[in-house]
Amino acid sequence: MSQLSAVPANSPAAQLHARIENASAIVGVVGLGYVGLPLLAAFHAAGFKVIGFDKDNRKIKALHRGENYLKHLGQDLVSRMRKEGPDRFDATADFTRLGECDAVLSCVPTPLGAHLEPDLSYVDGSAADIAATLRPGQLIVLESSTYPRTTREIMLPKFENKGMVLGETVFVAYSPERENPGSKDFSTATIPKLVGGLDPVSGELAALLYRKAIKAEVVHVETAEVAEAAKLLENIYRAVNIALVNEMKIVLDAMGIDVWQVIEAAKTKPFGFQAFYPGPGLGGHCIPIDPYYLTWKAREYGHPTRFIELSGEINRGMPQFVVNKIALALNDAGKSVKNSRVLVLGLAYKPDVDDVRESPSFELIEKLEHLGAHVDYHDPHVPETHEMRHYDVDKESVELTADAVAGYDCVVIATNHSSTDWAMVAEKAQLIVDTRNAMHGFGGNVVKA
Ligand SMILES: NC(=O)c1ccc[n+]([C@@H]2O[C@H](COP(=O)([O-])OP(=O)(O)OC[C@H]3O[C@@H](n4cnc5c(N)ncnc54)[C@H](O)[C@@H]3O)[C@@H](O)[C@H]2O)c1
């Protein structure tokens, strides 16, 4: 039975319910990155007034100029919202304005610390900002990927300290983002959305809100913890299966068998097998990071997470496997890594996006330079690099001309952007080390790695 239908008329829950139903609720999104910006746009498209909040003033200024800094979302995403005026869309670094919002959706980063421990400082800071202006009747939803119980243990106490009562004066839920940047098949509004409340009324209000903006199914699960754990299961499933094919790659490579052909063959089975593909290592803000959130939390309950640790070990070893293959391939050509000229194709962690977070290309570059190679990169989506949390690679993307390609001792394919002229690379490169099977069907002097 719906708990919401039983709340007293004029209670904060009933008032928020009405405001969501008639789309007069103001929706605030905190953290306007790969997850927050498209989410803001989805609620705007559903007819809500939206306010975006970010600590990064450059993002706020860009939004006020009508600029979209996330190119894969389309050039006119922000200008379209701006056209409808400040009554429908605003962006600000003034967090005292959080109190204007009926619903606040927090999409801040959840990275790892130096020892693979969760860094919840952004979630904690965001909850403190929300608590500072909290008023009765607000719905707060955490979207960041994190371990089960984060919403209850990290966020809720900050709201209760302000005298709020869960399910009566404040409503708190968790709804994981399943964004797949660069995907042509799915967008924020067309990916089914999980929603779980810290209590039944919060869950119902949050599910109601998301149903207004998400065209796909909104799956209302029983608790926030189920939603938090489901998000981790999805990402751990990927990390473990990618590790499995990476291990198969290493073994089959030693046997002289092409793992890519093996996957294509196995894929013909119509049930019980899902294809995952090997690569130079894990990248992005989710798969290399989120599994360790569970590992950390599991220790509190006295349980090791062996699948996660093992798959992390294998996936983290892939850049070294690739570097070894490069060294052997150069050796076969009578060259050493030292003083060789190497071109890395693709800096982003996956095709057709500009996201370089945790990209294994950086590790490849650093390892090759450490061995004395002269390394350049080409990436049409990443014109230059800047210092990042783990890497300090200061380079500009070189042009991918036939002459340039011919001048390198080795071309390493780290990311298979669809705009790359693979036929030209096949024809001109002296030696190609391909971690993505990008050269399939193009010929060339290719070593798969
Ligand atoms: N990128 C993805 O594909 C993806 C997919 C699913 C889930 N997630 C999860 O979503 C969350 C956000 O990821 P993202 O990729 O959007 O990160 P992002 O780095 O692209 O964006 C985060 C934004 O939050 C801002 N920020 C940081 N601290 C803030 C604060 N206290 N208040 C307001 N703004 C703040 C940053 O300036 C940045 O603009 C993470 O937990 C991530 O694991 C990401």
Short mmCIF file of C-alpha atoms and ligand atoms in Angstrom, two decimals:
data_model
loop_
_atom_site.label_atom_id
_atom_site.label_comp_id
_atom_site.label_asym_id
_atom_site.label_seq_id
_atom_site.Cartn_x
_atom_site.Cartn_y
_atom_site.Cartn_z
CA MET A 1 0.00 0.00 0.00
CA SER A 2 1.21 3.50 -0.80
CA GLN A 3 2.46 5.25 2.33
CA LEU A 4 2.22 8.55 0.52
CA SER A 5 -1.55 8.28 0.14
CA ALA A 6 -1.78 7.96 3.93
CA VAL A 7 0.13 11.15 4.80
CA PRO A 8 -1.97 14.03 6.21
CA ALA A 9 -3.08 16.71 3.75
CA ASN A 10 -0.88 19.81 4.09
CA SER A 11 1.99 17.76 5.53
CA PRO A 12 5.38 18.50 3.90
CA ALA A 13 5.12 15.15 2.05
CA ALA A 14 1.67 15.95 0.65
CA GLN A 15 2.78 19.41 -0.45
CA LEU A 16 5.90 18.10 -2.17
CA HIS A 17 3.80 15.36 -3.80
CA ALA A 18 1.51 18.00 -5.29
CA ARG A 19 4.43 20.13 -6.49
CA ILE A 20 6.02 17.15 -8.22
CA GLU A 21 2.70 16.15 -9.82
CA ASN A 22 2.05 19.60 -11.28
CA ALA A 23 5.75 20.14 -12.19
CA SER A 24 6.01 23.29 -10.09
CA ALA A 25 8.74 21.71 -7.93
CA ILE A 26 12.18 23.27 -8.39
CA VAL A 27 14.87 20.67 -9.05
CA GLY A 28 18.47 21.40 -8.02
CA VAL A 29 21.36 19.30 -9.31
CA VAL A 30 24.66 19.46 -7.40
CA GLY A 31 27.79 18.61 -9.42
CA LEU A 32 27.39 19.40 -13.11
CA GLY A 33 29.71 16.82 -14.65
CA TYR A 34 29.14 13.80 -16.86
CA VAL A 35 26.23 12.72 -14.68
CA GLY A 36 24.78 15.97 -13.33
CA LEU A 37 24.55 18.02 -16.52
CA PRO A 38 22.48 15.54 -18.57
CA LEU A 39 20.30 14.90 -15.50
CA LEU A 40 19.64 18.63 -15.17
CA ALA A 41 18.72 18.73 -18.87
CA ALA A 42 16.35 15.76 -18.48
CA PHE A 43 14.39 17.52 -15.71
CA HIS A 44 14.37 20.74 -17.71
CA ALA A 45 12.95 18.87 -20.70
CA ALA A 46 10.25 17.45 -18.39
CA GLY A 47 9.05 20.98 -17.66
CA PHE A 48 10.63 21.61 -14.24
CA LYS A 49 12.54 24.70 -13.24
CA VAL A 50 16.11 23.51 -12.73
CA ILE A 51 19.05 25.06 -10.90
CA GLY A 52 22.54 23.61 -11.36
CA PHE A 53 25.15 23.95 -8.59
CA ASP A 54 28.89 23.39 -8.98
CA LYS A 55 32.01 24.44 -7.07
CA ASP A 56 33.82 24.92 -10.38
CA ASN A 57 33.16 28.51 -11.40
CA ARG A 58 34.44 27.88 -14.94
CA LYS A 59 31.55 25.47 -15.49
CA ILE A 60 29.00 27.94 -14.10
CA LYS A 61 30.35 30.73 -16.33
CA ALA A 62 30.29 28.44 -19.40
CA LEU A 63 26.65 27.54 -18.66
CA HIS A 64 25.75 31.23 -18.37
CA ARG A 65 27.33 31.81 -21.77
CA GLY A 66 25.13 28.99 -23.11
CA GLU A 67 28.14 26.72 -23.69
CA ASN A 68 28.10 22.97 -23.26
CA TYR A 69 31.52 21.77 -22.04
CA LEU A 70 30.53 18.10 -22.51
CA LYS A 71 30.65 17.85 -26.28
CA HIS A 72 29.19 14.35 -26.57
CA LEU A 73 25.86 15.71 -25.25
CA GLY A 74 25.42 17.95 -28.31
CA GLN A 75 26.39 21.59 -28.86
CA ASP A 76 22.94 23.06 -28.24
CA LEU A 77 22.08 21.27 -24.96
CA VAL A 78 22.74 24.35 -22.80
CA SER A 79 21.70 27.04 -25.27
CA ARG A 80 18.30 25.34 -25.64
CA MET A 81 17.78 25.46 -21.87
CA ARG A 82 18.94 29.07 -21.69
CA LYS A 83 16.53 30.12 -24.41
CA GLU A 84 13.61 29.37 -22.08
CA GLY A 85 14.94 31.96 -19.64
CA PRO A 86 16.07 32.10 -16.00
CA ASP A 87 12.61 31.06 -14.79
CA ARG A 88 13.35 27.58 -16.15
CA PHE A 89 17.15 27.25 -15.95
CA ASP A 90 19.87 28.73 -13.78
CA ALA A 91 23.36 27.71 -12.71
CA THR A 92 25.24 28.96 -9.70
CA ALA A 93 28.15 28.45 -7.31
CA ASP A 94 26.09 30.08 -4.55
CA PHE A 95 25.09 27.11 -2.41
CA THR A 96 22.83 29.18 -0.15
CA ARG A 97 20.36 28.93 -3.04
CA LEU A 98 19.94 25.18 -2.38
CA GLY A 99 17.11 26.18 -0.06
CA GLU A 100 15.11 27.34 -3.13
CA CYS A 101 14.93 23.76 -4.41
CA ASP A 102 12.18 21.28 -3.59
CA ALA A 103 14.40 18.40 -4.70
CA VAL A 104 18.20 18.32 -4.60
CA LEU A 105 20.01 15.60 -6.58
CA SER A 106 23.68 15.24 -5.65
CA CYS A 107 26.03 13.98 -8.39
CA VAL A 108 29.43 14.80 -6.91
CA PRO A 109 32.57 12.68 -7.50
CA THR A 110 33.38 9.56 -5.48
CA PRO A 111 37.06 8.84 -6.24
CA LEU A 112 39.55 6.61 -4.46
CA GLY A 113 42.28 7.77 -2.11
CA ALA A 114 45.94 6.86 -2.50
CA HIS A 115 45.41 3.47 -0.83
CA LEU A 116 42.29 2.50 -2.82
CA GLU A 117 40.05 3.67 0.02
CA PRO A 118 36.78 5.56 -0.69
CA ASP A 119 37.16 9.32 -0.75
CA LEU A 120 33.75 10.52 0.41
CA SER A 121 34.88 14.09 1.03
CA TYR A 122 32.76 15.36 -1.90
CA VAL A 123 29.63 13.52 -0.74
CA ASP A 124 30.24 14.74 2.80
CA GLY A 125 30.82 18.33 1.62
CA SER A 126 27.74 18.26 -0.58
CA ALA A 127 25.58 16.93 2.28
CA ALA A 128 26.92 19.71 4.54
CA ASP A 129 26.04 22.35 1.90
CA ILE A 130 22.52 20.92 1.56
CA ALA A 131 22.11 20.75 5.36
CA ALA A 132 23.15 24.40 5.73
CA THR A 133 19.98 25.65 4.01
CA LEU A 134 17.72 22.65 4.63
CA ARG A 135 14.04 23.48 5.17
CA PRO A 136 11.08 21.18 5.86
CA GLY A 137 9.71 19.45 2.78
CA GLN A 138 12.91 18.98 0.74
CA LEU A 139 13.73 15.75 -1.06
CA ILE A 140 17.45 14.91 -1.20
CA VAL A 141 18.71 12.20 -3.54
CA LEU A 142 22.28 10.94 -3.78
CA GLU A 143 23.26 9.78 -7.27
CA SER A 144 27.02 9.25 -6.80
CA SER A 145 28.27 5.65 -6.95
CA THR A 146 29.20 4.48 -3.46
CA TYR A 147 29.06 1.63 -0.95
CA PRO A 148 25.76 0.51 0.65
CA ARG A 149 24.64 2.62 3.63
CA THR A 150 26.44 5.80 2.52
CA THR A 151 23.16 7.71 2.16
CA ARG A 152 22.01 6.61 5.61
CA GLU A 153 25.33 6.91 7.44
CA ILE A 154 26.96 9.94 5.81
CA MET A 155 24.10 12.12 4.56
CA LEU A 156 21.11 11.53 6.85
CA PRO A 157 22.83 12.46 10.16
CA LYS A 158 23.63 15.90 8.77
CA PHE A 159 19.94 16.49 8.09
CA GLU A 160 18.81 15.03 11.41
CA ASN A 161 21.26 17.34 13.18
CA LYS A 162 19.22 20.20 11.74
CA GLY A 163 16.18 18.82 13.59
CA MET A 164 14.64 17.16 10.54
CA VAL A 165 12.69 13.89 10.81
CA LEU A 166 13.12 11.35 8.02
CA GLY A 167 9.90 10.72 6.13
CA GLU A 168 8.13 13.63 7.84
CA THR A 169 10.11 16.81 7.28
CA VAL A 170 12.99 15.60 5.12
CA PHE A 171 12.89 12.93 2.42
CA VAL A 172 16.10 11.12 1.45
CA ALA A 173 16.73 8.56 -1.28
CA TYR A 174 19.43 7.03 -3.42
CA SER A 175 19.23 6.67 -7.19
CA PRO A 176 22.34 5.48 -9.00
CA GLU A 177 23.35 7.04 -12.27
CA ARG A 178 23.84 4.58 -15.13
CA GLU A 179 25.16 7.09 -17.63
CA ASN A 180 27.10 5.60 -20.56
CA PRO A 181 28.86 8.60 -22.13
CA GLY A 182 29.38 8.32 -25.86
CA SER A 183 26.61 5.74 -26.29
CA LYS A 184 24.36 6.47 -29.25
CA ASP A 185 21.74 4.00 -27.99
CA PHE A 186 21.06 5.39 -24.51
CA SER A 187 20.71 8.75 -22.79
CA THR A 188 19.84 9.74 -19.22
CA ALA A 189 16.10 9.71 -19.98
CA THR A 190 16.10 6.34 -21.77
CA ILE A 191 18.06 4.25 -19.26
CA PRO A 192 15.87 2.49 -16.64
CA LYS A 193 16.42 4.17 -13.27
CA LEU A 194 16.66 2.53 -9.86
CA VAL A 195 15.29 4.47 -6.90
CA GLY A 196 15.28 3.47 -3.23
CA GLY A 197 14.31 5.58 -0.23
CA LEU A 198 15.71 5.62 3.30
CA ASP A 199 12.05 5.20 4.28
CA PRO A 200 8.93 4.34 2.24
CA VAL A 201 7.61 7.90 1.86
CA SER A 202 11.01 9.18 0.65
CA GLY A 203 11.23 6.32 -1.83
CA GLU A 204 7.77 7.02 -3.23
CA LEU A 205 8.42 10.75 -3.60
CA ALA A 206 11.75 10.14 -5.32
CA ALA A 207 10.26 7.52 -7.69
CA LEU A 208 7.44 9.93 -8.53
CA LEU A 209 9.91 12.70 -9.33
CA TYR A 210 12.10 10.54 -11.57
CA ARG A 211 9.04 9.18 -13.43
CA LYS A 212 8.41 12.75 -14.62
CA ALA A 213 11.80 13.00 -16.34
CA ILE A 214 12.85 9.44 -17.16
CA LYS A 215 11.07 7.96 -20.17
CA ALA A 216 12.37 4.46 -19.41
CA GLU A 217 11.12 2.43 -16.46
CA VAL A 218 11.73 3.82 -12.97
CA VAL A 219 12.29 0.79 -10.77
CA HIS A 220 11.32 1.57 -7.18
CA VAL A 221 13.30 -0.81 -4.96
CA GLU A 222 12.57 -1.35 -1.29
CA THR A 223 15.46 0.55 0.26
CA ALA A 224 18.26 2.95 -0.60
CA GLU A 225 20.71 0.17 0.32
CA VAL A 226 19.31 -2.13 -2.40
CA ALA A 227 19.84 0.63 -4.97
CA GLU A 228 23.35 1.41 -3.68
CA ALA A 229 24.35 -2.27 -3.77
CA ALA A 230 22.75 -2.84 -7.20
CA LYS A 231 24.89 -0.10 -8.70
CA LEU A 232 28.02 -1.71 -7.29
CA LEU A 233 26.95 -5.16 -8.50
CA GLU A 234 26.53 -3.78 -12.04
CA ASN A 235 30.02 -2.30 -12.05
CA ILE A 236 31.70 -5.21 -10.27
CA TYR A 237 30.10 -7.57 -12.82
CA ARG A 238 31.81 -5.59 -15.57
CA ALA A 239 35.16 -5.35 -13.79
CA VAL A 240 35.24 -9.11 -13.08
CA ASN A 241 34.22 -10.10 -16.62
CA ILE A 242 36.71 -7.71 -18.20
CA ALA A 243 39.41 -9.24 -15.98
CA LEU A 244 38.32 -12.69 -17.16
CA VAL A 245 38.78 -11.82 -20.84
CA ASN A 246 42.02 -10.02 -20.06
CA GLU A 247 43.30 -13.19 -18.40
CA MET A 248 42.07 -15.24 -21.38
CA LYS A 249 43.96 -12.82 -23.63
CA ILE A 250 47.24 -13.39 -21.77
CA VAL A 251 46.86 -17.18 -21.81
CA LEU A 252 45.65 -17.42 -25.42
CA ASP A 253 48.38 -15.03 -26.56
CA ALA A 254 50.99 -17.42 -25.13
CA MET A 255 49.25 -20.26 -27.04
CA GLY A 256 49.24 -18.28 -30.27
CA ILE A 257 45.43 -18.06 -30.35
CA ASP A 258 43.63 -14.77 -31.14
CA VAL A 259 41.33 -13.89 -28.21
CA TRP A 260 39.19 -11.66 -30.44
CA GLN A 261 38.35 -14.57 -32.75
CA VAL A 262 37.61 -16.71 -29.71
CA ILE A 263 35.15 -14.13 -28.33
CA GLU A 264 33.42 -13.81 -31.71
CA ALA A 265 33.07 -17.59 -31.82
CA ALA A 266 31.76 -17.86 -28.22
CA LYS A 267 29.30 -15.04 -28.87
CA THR A 268 27.36 -17.15 -31.33
CA LYS A 269 25.91 -19.05 -28.35
CA PRO A 270 22.43 -17.54 -27.98
CA PHE A 271 22.22 -18.00 -24.19
CA GLY A 272 24.51 -18.10 -21.15
CA PHE A 273 27.32 -16.00 -22.60
CA GLN A 274 27.78 -12.25 -22.78
CA ALA A 275 30.75 -10.88 -24.66
CA PHE A 276 33.25 -8.65 -22.84
CA TYR A 277 36.38 -7.40 -24.55
CA PRO A 278 39.99 -7.14 -23.44
CA GLY A 279 41.93 -3.90 -23.52
CA PRO A 280 45.00 -2.05 -22.26
CA GLY A 281 43.51 -1.65 -18.76
CA LEU A 282 40.44 -0.16 -17.12
CA GLY A 283 39.48 3.49 -17.42
CA GLY A 284 36.73 5.94 -16.53
CA HIS A 285 35.23 7.09 -13.28
CA CYS A 286 33.32 3.87 -12.51
CA ILE A 287 34.74 0.44 -13.29
CA PRO A 288 38.29 0.95 -11.93
CA ILE A 289 36.98 2.66 -8.79
CA ASP A 290 33.56 1.55 -7.55
CA PRO A 291 34.42 -2.12 -6.83
CA TYR A 292 36.92 -0.95 -4.19
CA TYR A 293 34.14 0.92 -2.40
CA LEU A 294 32.56 -2.44 -1.62
CA THR A 295 35.93 -3.97 -0.69
CA TRP A 296 36.46 -1.24 1.88
CA LYS A 297 32.99 -1.51 3.39
CA ALA A 298 33.08 -5.32 3.38
CA ARG A 299 36.05 -5.21 5.79
CA GLU A 300 33.76 -3.67 8.40
CA TYR A 301 31.74 -6.90 8.23
CA GLY A 302 34.81 -9.13 8.28
CA HIS A 303 34.52 -10.30 4.69
CA PRO A 304 37.16 -10.21 1.98
CA THR A 305 36.00 -9.46 -1.58
CA ARG A 306 38.21 -11.93 -3.44
CA PHE A 307 36.65 -11.58 -6.91
CA ILE A 308 37.10 -7.82 -6.76
CA GLU A 309 40.70 -7.94 -5.56
CA LEU A 310 41.65 -10.61 -8.12
CA SER A 311 40.04 -8.82 -11.04
CA GLY A 312 41.66 -5.57 -9.91
CA GLU A 313 45.04 -7.29 -9.88
CA ILE A 314 44.57 -8.63 -13.43
CA ASN A 315 43.10 -5.43 -14.88
CA ARG A 316 45.76 -3.28 -13.23
CA GLY A 317 48.44 -5.48 -14.78
CA MET A 318 47.27 -4.92 -18.36
CA PRO A 319 49.31 -1.76 -19.15
CA GLN A 320 52.48 -3.67 -18.23
CA PHE A 321 51.40 -6.59 -20.46
CA VAL A 322 50.99 -4.13 -23.35
CA VAL A 323 54.36 -2.49 -22.68
CA ASN A 324 56.03 -5.93 -22.70
CA LYS A 325 54.39 -6.69 -26.05
CA ILE A 326 55.63 -3.37 -27.43
CA ALA A 327 59.17 -4.12 -26.24
CA LEU A 328 59.09 -7.60 -27.83
CA ALA A 329 57.63 -6.28 -31.10
CA LEU A 330 60.33 -3.59 -31.32
CA ASN A 331 62.94 -6.22 -30.48
CA ASP A 332 61.69 -8.36 -33.39
CA ALA A 333 62.26 -5.33 -35.62
CA GLY A 334 65.82 -5.04 -34.28
CA LYS A 335 65.03 -2.00 -32.12
CA SER A 336 65.03 -1.19 -28.43
CA VAL A 337 62.33 0.71 -26.56
CA LYS A 338 65.03 3.17 -25.54
CA ASN A 339 65.17 5.98 -28.11
CA SER A 340 62.31 4.52 -30.18
CA ARG A 341 59.62 6.93 -31.34
CA VAL A 342 56.21 5.70 -30.24
CA LEU A 343 52.79 7.14 -31.11
CA VAL A 344 49.90 6.27 -28.78
CA LEU A 345 46.52 6.48 -30.55
CA GLY A 346 43.74 7.44 -28.14
CA LEU A 347 44.08 9.08 -24.74
CA ALA A 348 40.39 8.93 -23.71
CA TYR A 349 39.51 5.72 -21.90
CA LYS A 350 36.90 4.67 -24.46
CA PRO A 351 35.92 5.50 -28.05
CA ASP A 352 34.36 8.80 -29.09
CA VAL A 353 34.47 10.61 -25.73
CA ASP A 354 36.88 13.16 -24.30
CA ASP A 355 36.96 11.61 -20.81
CA VAL A 356 40.54 10.74 -19.80
CA ARG A 357 39.88 9.89 -16.16
CA GLU A 358 41.85 6.81 -15.06
CA SER A 359 42.71 6.15 -18.73
CA PRO A 360 45.36 3.42 -19.12
CA SER A 361 46.94 5.45 -21.96
CA PHE A 362 48.66 7.61 -19.35
CA GLU A 363 50.24 4.60 -17.72
CA LEU A 364 51.39 3.32 -21.13
CA ILE A 365 52.98 6.68 -21.89
CA GLU A 366 54.70 6.93 -18.49
CA LYS A 367 55.99 3.35 -18.62
CA LEU A 368 57.33 3.76 -22.17
CA GLU A 369 59.00 7.06 -21.33
CA HIS A 370 60.50 5.49 -18.23
CA LEU A 371 62.12 2.92 -20.56
CA GLY A 372 63.56 5.75 -22.67
CA ALA A 373 61.06 5.92 -25.55
CA HIS A 374 60.03 9.25 -27.09
CA VAL A 375 56.24 9.16 -26.91
CA ASP A 376 53.62 11.31 -28.66
CA TYR A 377 49.89 10.82 -28.68
CA HIS A 378 47.02 11.54 -31.01
CA ASP A 379 43.44 11.94 -29.82
CA PRO A 380 40.89 14.01 -31.77
CA HIS A 381 38.88 14.50 -28.55
CA VAL A 382 41.78 15.47 -26.28
CA PRO A 383 43.86 18.28 -27.83
CA GLU A 384 46.16 18.59 -24.82
CA THR A 385 46.85 17.04 -21.44
CA HIS A 386 47.16 18.60 -18.04
CA GLU A 387 48.22 17.39 -14.63
CA MET A 388 45.79 14.83 -13.16
CA ARG A 389 45.46 13.10 -9.82
CA HIS A 390 47.85 10.26 -10.69
CA TYR A 391 49.66 11.39 -13.83
CA ASP A 392 51.60 14.41 -14.89
CA VAL A 393 51.80 14.10 -18.67
CA ASP A 394 52.23 17.44 -20.40
CA LYS A 395 51.65 16.95 -24.13
CA GLU A 396 49.63 18.11 -27.12
CA SER A 397 47.89 15.77 -29.56
CA VAL A 398 49.95 15.45 -32.78
CA GLU A 399 48.26 15.50 -36.16
CA LEU A 400 47.53 12.09 -37.64
CA THR A 401 49.03 12.54 -41.11
CA ALA A 402 50.44 9.76 -43.28
CA ASP A 403 53.95 11.26 -42.98
CA ALA A 404 53.69 11.49 -39.21
CA VAL A 405 52.49 7.90 -38.85
CA ALA A 406 55.30 6.61 -41.08
CA GLY A 407 57.88 8.37 -38.91
CA TYR A 408 57.20 6.37 -35.72
CA ASP A 409 58.92 3.10 -34.87
CA CYS A 410 55.71 1.88 -33.31
CA VAL A 411 52.05 2.98 -33.28
CA VAL A 412 50.14 1.75 -30.21
CA ILE A 413 46.35 1.63 -30.50
CA ALA A 414 44.99 2.30 -27.02
CA THR A 415 41.52 3.63 -27.94
CA ASN A 416 39.61 2.98 -31.16
CA HIS A 417 37.91 6.32 -31.87
CA SER A 418 35.57 5.85 -34.82
CA SER A 419 36.97 8.87 -36.71
CA THR A 420 40.49 7.38 -37.02
CA ASP A 421 41.63 6.53 -40.56
CA TRP A 422 42.62 2.92 -39.83
CA ALA A 423 43.33 2.13 -43.50
CA MET A 424 45.94 4.90 -43.58
CA VAL A 425 47.45 3.71 -40.29
CA ALA A 426 47.64 0.15 -41.70
CA GLU A 427 49.34 1.35 -44.85
CA LYS A 428 51.85 3.78 -43.33
CA ALA A 429 52.81 2.52 -39.86
CA GLN A 430 56.06 0.57 -39.59
CA LEU A 431 54.71 -1.44 -36.65
CA ILE A 432 51.30 -1.43 -34.96
CA VAL A 433 50.58 -2.77 -31.47
CA ASP A 434 46.80 -3.07 -31.29
CA THR A 435 45.05 -3.47 -27.93
CA ARG A 436 41.52 -3.01 -29.37
CA ASN A 437 41.40 -5.17 -32.49
CA ALA A 438 40.94 -1.89 -34.39
CA MET A 439 43.07 -3.12 -37.30
CA HIS A 440 40.81 -6.10 -37.96
CA GLY A 441 40.26 -6.21 -41.72
CA PHE A 442 42.79 -3.48 -42.51
CA GLY A 443 46.04 -5.44 -42.74
CA GLY A 444 49.34 -3.79 -41.77
CA ASN A 445 52.22 -5.00 -39.63
CA VAL A 446 50.12 -5.70 -36.54
CA VAL A 447 50.92 -7.26 -33.18
CA LYS A 448 47.86 -7.71 -30.97
CA ALA A 449 48.31 -6.92 -27.31
N1 LIG B 1 30.81 9.42 -15.68
C1 LIG B 1 30.04 8.36 -15.72
O1 LIG B 1 29.86 7.76 -16.75
C2 LIG B 1 29.31 7.86 -14.47
C3 LIG B 1 28.36 6.84 -14.64
C4 LIG B 1 27.66 6.39 -13.54
C5 LIG B 1 27.92 6.92 -12.28
N2 LIG B 1 28.86 7.90 -12.12
C6 LIG B 1 29.05 8.44 -10.78
O2 LIG B 1 28.47 9.73 -10.68
C7 LIG B 1 29.25 10.56 -9.81
C8 LIG B 1 29.68 11.82 -10.55
O3 LIG B 1 30.51 11.43 -11.64
P1 LIG B 1 30.80 12.37 -12.87
O4 LIG B 1 31.39 11.49 -13.91
O5 LIG B 1 29.60 13.19 -13.23
O6 LIG B 1 31.91 13.32 -12.23
P2 LIG B 1 32.45 14.71 -12.84
O7 LIG B 1 33.81 14.88 -12.27
O8 LIG B 1 32.25 14.74 -14.31
O9 LIG B 1 31.49 15.79 -12.20
C9 LIG B 1 31.43 16.07 -10.85
C10 LIG B 1 31.19 17.55 -10.70
O10 LIG B 1 30.98 17.81 -9.31
C11 LIG B 1 31.59 19.06 -9.01
N3 LIG B 1 31.78 19.08 -7.56
C12 LIG B 1 32.72 18.50 -6.80
N4 LIG B 1 32.47 18.70 -5.50
C13 LIG B 1 31.33 19.43 -5.44
C14 LIG B 1 30.54 19.93 -4.38
N5 LIG B 1 30.87 19.69 -3.10
N6 LIG B 1 29.44 20.64 -4.67
C15 LIG B 1 29.11 20.86 -5.98
N7 LIG B 1 29.80 20.40 -7.02
C16 LIG B 1 30.89 19.68 -6.75
C17 LIG B 1 32.85 19.06 -9.83
O11 LIG B 1 33.32 20.38 -10.02
C18 LIG B 1 32.34 18.44 -11.14
O12 LIG B 1 31.84 19.41 -12.03
C19 LIG B 1 30.38 9.69 -9.32
O13 LIG B 1 30.02 9.09 -8.12
C20 LIG B 1 30.49 8.63 -10.40
O14 LIG B 1 31.04 7.42 -9.91
C21 LIG B 1 29.54 8.38 -13.20
#
